[in-house]
XYZ file of C-alpha atoms in Angstrom:
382
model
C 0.000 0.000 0.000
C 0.912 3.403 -1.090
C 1.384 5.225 1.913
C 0.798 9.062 1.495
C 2.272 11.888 4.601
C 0.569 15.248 4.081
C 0.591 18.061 6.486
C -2.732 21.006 7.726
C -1.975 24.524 9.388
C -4.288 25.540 11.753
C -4.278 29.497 12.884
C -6.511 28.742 16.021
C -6.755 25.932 18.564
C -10.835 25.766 17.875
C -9.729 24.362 13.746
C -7.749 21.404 15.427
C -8.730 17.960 14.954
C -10.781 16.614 17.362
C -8.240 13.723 18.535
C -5.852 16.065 18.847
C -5.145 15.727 22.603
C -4.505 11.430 21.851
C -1.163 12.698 20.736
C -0.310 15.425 22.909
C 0.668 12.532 25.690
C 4.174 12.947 25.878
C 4.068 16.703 26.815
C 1.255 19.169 28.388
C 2.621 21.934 26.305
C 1.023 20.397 22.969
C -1.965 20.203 24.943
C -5.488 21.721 23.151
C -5.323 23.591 26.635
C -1.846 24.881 26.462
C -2.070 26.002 23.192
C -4.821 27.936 23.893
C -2.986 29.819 26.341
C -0.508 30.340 24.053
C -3.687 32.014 21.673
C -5.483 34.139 24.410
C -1.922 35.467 25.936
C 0.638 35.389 23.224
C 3.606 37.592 23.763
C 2.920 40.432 21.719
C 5.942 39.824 19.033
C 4.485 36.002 18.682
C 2.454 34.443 16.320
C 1.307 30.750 16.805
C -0.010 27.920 14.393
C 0.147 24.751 14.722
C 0.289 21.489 12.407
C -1.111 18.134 11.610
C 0.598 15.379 9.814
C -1.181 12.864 8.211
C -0.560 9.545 7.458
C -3.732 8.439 4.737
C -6.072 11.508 5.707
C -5.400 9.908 9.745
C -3.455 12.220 12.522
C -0.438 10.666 13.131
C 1.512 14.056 14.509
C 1.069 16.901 15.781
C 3.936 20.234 16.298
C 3.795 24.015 17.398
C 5.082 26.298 15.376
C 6.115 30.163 16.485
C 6.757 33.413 14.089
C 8.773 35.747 16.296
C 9.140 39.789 14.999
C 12.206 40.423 16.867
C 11.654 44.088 15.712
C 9.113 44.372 17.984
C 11.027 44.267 20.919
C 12.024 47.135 22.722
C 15.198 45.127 24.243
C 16.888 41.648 23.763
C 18.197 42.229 27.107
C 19.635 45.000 29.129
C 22.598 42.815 31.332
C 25.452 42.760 28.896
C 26.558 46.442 27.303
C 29.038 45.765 25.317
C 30.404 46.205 21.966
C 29.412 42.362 21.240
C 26.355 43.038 22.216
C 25.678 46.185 20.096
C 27.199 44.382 16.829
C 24.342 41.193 17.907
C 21.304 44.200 18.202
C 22.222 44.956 15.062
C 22.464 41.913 12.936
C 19.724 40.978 14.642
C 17.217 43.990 13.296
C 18.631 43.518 10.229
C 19.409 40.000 9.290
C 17.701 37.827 11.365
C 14.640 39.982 13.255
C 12.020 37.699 11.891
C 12.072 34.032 12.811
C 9.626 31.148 12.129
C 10.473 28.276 14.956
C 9.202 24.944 14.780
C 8.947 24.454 18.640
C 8.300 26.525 21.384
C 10.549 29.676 22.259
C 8.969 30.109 25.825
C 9.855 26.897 27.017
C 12.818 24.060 27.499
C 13.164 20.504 26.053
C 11.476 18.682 23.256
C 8.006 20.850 23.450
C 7.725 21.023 19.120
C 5.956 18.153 18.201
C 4.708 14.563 19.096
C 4.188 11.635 16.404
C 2.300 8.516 16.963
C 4.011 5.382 17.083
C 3.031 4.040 13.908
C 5.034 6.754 12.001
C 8.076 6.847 10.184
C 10.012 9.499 12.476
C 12.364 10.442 9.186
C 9.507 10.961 6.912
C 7.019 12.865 9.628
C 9.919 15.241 9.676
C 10.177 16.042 5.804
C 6.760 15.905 5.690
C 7.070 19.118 8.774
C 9.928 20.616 6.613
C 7.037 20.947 3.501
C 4.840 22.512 6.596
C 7.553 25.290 7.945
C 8.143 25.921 3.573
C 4.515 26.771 3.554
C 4.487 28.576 6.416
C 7.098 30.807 4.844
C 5.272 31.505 1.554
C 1.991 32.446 4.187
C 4.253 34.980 6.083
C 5.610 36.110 2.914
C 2.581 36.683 1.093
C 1.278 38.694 3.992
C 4.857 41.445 3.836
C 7.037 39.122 6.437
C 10.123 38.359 5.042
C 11.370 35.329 7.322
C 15.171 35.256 7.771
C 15.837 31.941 9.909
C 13.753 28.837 10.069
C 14.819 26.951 13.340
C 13.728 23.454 15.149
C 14.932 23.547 18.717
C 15.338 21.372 21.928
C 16.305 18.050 21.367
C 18.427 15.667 22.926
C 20.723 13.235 21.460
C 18.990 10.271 20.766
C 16.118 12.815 18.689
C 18.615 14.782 17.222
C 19.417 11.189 14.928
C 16.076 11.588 13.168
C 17.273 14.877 11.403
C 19.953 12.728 9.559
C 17.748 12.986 6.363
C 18.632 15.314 2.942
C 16.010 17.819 4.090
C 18.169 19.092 6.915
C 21.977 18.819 5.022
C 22.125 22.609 4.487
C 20.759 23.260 7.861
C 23.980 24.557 10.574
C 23.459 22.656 13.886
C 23.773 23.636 16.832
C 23.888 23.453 20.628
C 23.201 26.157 23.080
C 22.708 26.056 26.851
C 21.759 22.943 28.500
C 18.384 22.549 30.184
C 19.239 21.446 33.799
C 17.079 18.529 34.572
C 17.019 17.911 38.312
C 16.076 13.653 39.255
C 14.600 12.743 41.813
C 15.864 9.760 44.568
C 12.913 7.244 44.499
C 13.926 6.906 48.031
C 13.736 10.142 48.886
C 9.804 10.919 50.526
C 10.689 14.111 51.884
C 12.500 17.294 51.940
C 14.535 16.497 55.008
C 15.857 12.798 52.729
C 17.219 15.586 50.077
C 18.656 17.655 52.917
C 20.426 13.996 54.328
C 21.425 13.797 50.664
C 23.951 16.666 50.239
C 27.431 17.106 51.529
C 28.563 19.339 54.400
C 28.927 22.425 52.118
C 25.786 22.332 50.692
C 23.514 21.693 53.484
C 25.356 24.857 54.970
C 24.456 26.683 52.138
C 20.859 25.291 52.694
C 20.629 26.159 56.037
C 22.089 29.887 55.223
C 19.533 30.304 52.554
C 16.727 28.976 54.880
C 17.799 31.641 57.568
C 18.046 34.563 55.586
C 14.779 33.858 54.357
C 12.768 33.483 57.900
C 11.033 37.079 57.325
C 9.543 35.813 53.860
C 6.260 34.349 53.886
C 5.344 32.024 51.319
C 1.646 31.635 50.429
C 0.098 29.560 47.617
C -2.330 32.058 45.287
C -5.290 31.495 43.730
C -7.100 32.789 40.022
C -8.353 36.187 42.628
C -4.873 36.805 44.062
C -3.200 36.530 41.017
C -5.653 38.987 39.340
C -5.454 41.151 42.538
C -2.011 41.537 42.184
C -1.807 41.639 38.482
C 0.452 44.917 38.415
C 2.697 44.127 41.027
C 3.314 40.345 39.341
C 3.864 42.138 36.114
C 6.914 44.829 37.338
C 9.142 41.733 38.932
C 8.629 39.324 36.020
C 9.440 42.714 33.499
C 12.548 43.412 36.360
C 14.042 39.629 35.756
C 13.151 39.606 32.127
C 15.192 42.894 31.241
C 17.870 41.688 33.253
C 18.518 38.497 31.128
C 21.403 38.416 28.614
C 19.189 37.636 25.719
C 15.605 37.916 25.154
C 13.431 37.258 22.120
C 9.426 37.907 23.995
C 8.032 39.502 26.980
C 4.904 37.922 28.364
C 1.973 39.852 28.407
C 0.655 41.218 31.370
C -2.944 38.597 31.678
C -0.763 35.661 30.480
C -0.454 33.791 34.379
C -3.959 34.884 34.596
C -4.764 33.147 31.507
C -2.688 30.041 32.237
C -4.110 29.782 36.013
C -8.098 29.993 34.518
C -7.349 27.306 32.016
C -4.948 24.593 33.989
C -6.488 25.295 37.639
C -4.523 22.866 40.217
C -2.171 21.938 37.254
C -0.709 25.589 37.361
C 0.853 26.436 40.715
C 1.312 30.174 41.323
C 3.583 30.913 44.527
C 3.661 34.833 46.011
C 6.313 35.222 48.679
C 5.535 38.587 51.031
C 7.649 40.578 53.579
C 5.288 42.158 56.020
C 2.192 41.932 53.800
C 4.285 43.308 50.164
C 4.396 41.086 47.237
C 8.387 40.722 46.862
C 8.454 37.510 44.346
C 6.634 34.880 43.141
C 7.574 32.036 40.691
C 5.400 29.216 38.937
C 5.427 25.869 38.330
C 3.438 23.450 35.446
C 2.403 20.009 36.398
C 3.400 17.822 33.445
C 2.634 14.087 33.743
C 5.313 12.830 36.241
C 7.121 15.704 35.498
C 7.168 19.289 37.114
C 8.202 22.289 34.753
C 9.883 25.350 36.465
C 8.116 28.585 34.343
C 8.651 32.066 34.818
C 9.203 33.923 38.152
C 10.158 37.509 39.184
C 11.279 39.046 42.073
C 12.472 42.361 43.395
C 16.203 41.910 42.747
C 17.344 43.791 46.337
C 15.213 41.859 48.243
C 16.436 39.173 46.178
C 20.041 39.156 47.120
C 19.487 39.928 50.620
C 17.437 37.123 51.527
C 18.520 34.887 49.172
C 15.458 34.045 47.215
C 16.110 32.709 44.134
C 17.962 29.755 45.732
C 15.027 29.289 48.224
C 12.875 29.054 45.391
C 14.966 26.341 43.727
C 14.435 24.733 47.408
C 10.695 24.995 47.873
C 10.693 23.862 44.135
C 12.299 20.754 45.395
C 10.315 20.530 48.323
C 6.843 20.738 46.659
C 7.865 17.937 44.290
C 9.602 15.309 46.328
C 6.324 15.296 48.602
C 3.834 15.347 45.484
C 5.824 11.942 44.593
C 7.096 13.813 41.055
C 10.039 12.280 39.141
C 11.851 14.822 38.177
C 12.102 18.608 37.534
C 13.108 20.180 34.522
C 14.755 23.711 35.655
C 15.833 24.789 32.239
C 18.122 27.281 31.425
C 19.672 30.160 32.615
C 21.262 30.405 36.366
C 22.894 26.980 35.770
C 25.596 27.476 38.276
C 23.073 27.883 41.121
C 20.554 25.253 39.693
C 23.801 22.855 39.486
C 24.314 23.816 43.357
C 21.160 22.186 44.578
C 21.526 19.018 42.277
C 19.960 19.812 38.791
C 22.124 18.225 36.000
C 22.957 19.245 32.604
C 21.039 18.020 29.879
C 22.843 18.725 26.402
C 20.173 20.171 24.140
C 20.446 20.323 20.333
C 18.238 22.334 17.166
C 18.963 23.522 13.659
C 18.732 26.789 12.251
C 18.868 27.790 8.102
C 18.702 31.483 7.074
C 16.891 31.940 4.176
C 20.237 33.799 2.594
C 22.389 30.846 1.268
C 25.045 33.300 1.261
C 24.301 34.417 5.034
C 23.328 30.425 5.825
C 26.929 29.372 4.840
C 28.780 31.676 7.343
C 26.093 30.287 10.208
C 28.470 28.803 12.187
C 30.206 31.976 12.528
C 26.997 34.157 12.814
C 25.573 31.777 15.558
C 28.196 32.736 17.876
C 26.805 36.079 18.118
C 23.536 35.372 18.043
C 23.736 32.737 21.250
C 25.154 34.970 24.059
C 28.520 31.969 25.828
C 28.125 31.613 29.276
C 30.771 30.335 31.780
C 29.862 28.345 33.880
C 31.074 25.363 36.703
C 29.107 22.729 37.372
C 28.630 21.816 41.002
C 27.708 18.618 42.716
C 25.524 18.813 45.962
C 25.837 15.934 46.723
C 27.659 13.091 49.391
């Protein structure tokens, strides 16, 4: 039998196929639900679609994809002033501002697409290559010129699949890992992680955990977080701008949004000193997994008491005694992620620009375009 792959575009989550969700098991973030977060609260430079393969007119995959106008940003990140970092602004307005991503740019790990196990991994993927070519002509037709096509956030045993004639002219490449933290099967509480870690590091613990007493933690609801909409906003903005690189901001009713659609699967933490909202961070139930998502915090308060890494602790907490496996931190502060036991996680993706001229000096150009970081890797642990 003649078996045929061909690909649909959807531009909203209410044209998907009704058996959509069958193949969205592997990750929440393909979710119907998800997605249509990702519709009601888009970052204001985004815009999603999303694609079914076919296998004989029957679903047998299912990917995200994500246009990003990096023109419309009003910073890719106010850390690093530098002359680097002025020469990267720049190519970046003018070579490489608009970007069409098969995956999702808001998240870590392998959130861009989820086939059925009756498909042919090799040709589901040039059948999503013929997708991301038609998504092109669509953007072009409507003015946007798309400079880079990219598929990101695999790991190594995925990354094999892309060994196909589609993706020869395509540079790849790895950028920061996604630190993955495991949990001990043994472990059934926070005080078992706290045995767990070596003189050092329970210190540190205890140091973190001291400077913290004033802060009170408190769980918020859908009301809260719409009560405090405002204040929520200004700390995620505070730790966003302060990021080497950024390619969104999230809107300001986005952990609204996220809390009225995923209820108890969308955890929404405020921490308060003497009534004040002084951080907050966020956390996505996903399967046996738990997925870190965005946070802010007011960055004074944030040294002082050391809140980031107390986070990273309640983090742990919450999902040793909620029986999770493990918890994907993703990236950025690896060095302090590394010091309470998350591991490194090489991630891999591919990126073309539609310039063959421009495309053949990518290994060069990627340099600038992925900010290095130095970092040492720590181990917690006895």
């Amino acid at each position: 039998m003649n078996t045929s792959y061909s690909f649909k575009i959807y531009n909203s989550t209410a044209q998907l196929p009704k058996n959509w969700n069958d193949l969205a098991i592997s990750t929440i973030f393909l979710s119907k639900n998800y997605l249509e977060v990702l519709e009601k609260s888009p970052p204001e430079n985004m815009i999603c679609h999303f694609i079914g393969i076919f296998k004989n007119d029957i679903l047998v995959g299912i990917a995200v994809s994500q246009f990003l106008d990096l023109n419309k940003l009003e910073s890719f990140g106010e850390r690093d002033k530098c002359v680097k970092t002025a020469l990267r602004n720049f190519a970046f307005r003018n070579f490489c501002s608009n970007v069409l991503l098969i995956g999702n740019n808001m998240l870590t790990g392998q959130n861009s697409f989820s086939f059925s196990n009756t498909i042919d991994k090799k040709k589901a993927l040039q059948t999503l290559k013929l997708a991301t070519a038609a998504l092109k002509k669509m953007f072009e037709s409507k003015g946007k010129k798309i400079h880079i096509i990219s598929f990101k956030d695999f790991d190594k045993e995925e990354i094999k699949n892309f060994d196909i004639p589609e993706f020869k002219t395509d540079y790849q490449f790895s950028t920061q890992p996604n630190m993955v933290f495991s949990i001990n099967e043994n472990w059934k509480s926070e005080q078992d992680y706290i045995d767990s870690l070596s003189k050092k590091y329970r210190d540190q613990y205890k140091r973190a955990r001291k400077k913290a007493a004033v802060v009170e933690k408190r769980k918020m609801h859908l009301e809260d977080i719409i009560a405090n909409e405002e204040t929520i906003y200004d700390l995620y903005i505070h730790v966003a701008k302060n990021a080497p690189f950024n390619t969104f901001f999230l809107p300001k009713n986005h952990f609204r949004t996220f809390k009225e659609t995923f209820k108890d699967k969308f955890l929404f933490y405020g921490y308060f000193i003497d009534g004040k909202l002084i951080g907050f961070n966020t956390l996505i139930k996903n399967g046996d997994v738990m997925d870190t998502y965005f946070l802010g915090y007011d960055d004074s308060i944030q040294r002082e008491k050391m809140l980031y890494l107390n986070m990273l602790y309640d983090m742990i907490a919450y999902s040793i005694n909620k029986g999770f496996k493990e918890i994907v931190f993703a990236r950025t502060a690896l060095e302090i992620k590394s010091s309470v036991g998350a591991k490194p996680v090489k991630m891999y993706g591919f990126i073309e620009h539609s310039n063959p001229i421009l495309n053949s000096y990518m290994p060069k150009i990627f340099k600038y375009l992925e900010p290095e970081t130095i970092w040492q890797e720590r181990n917690p642990f006895k």
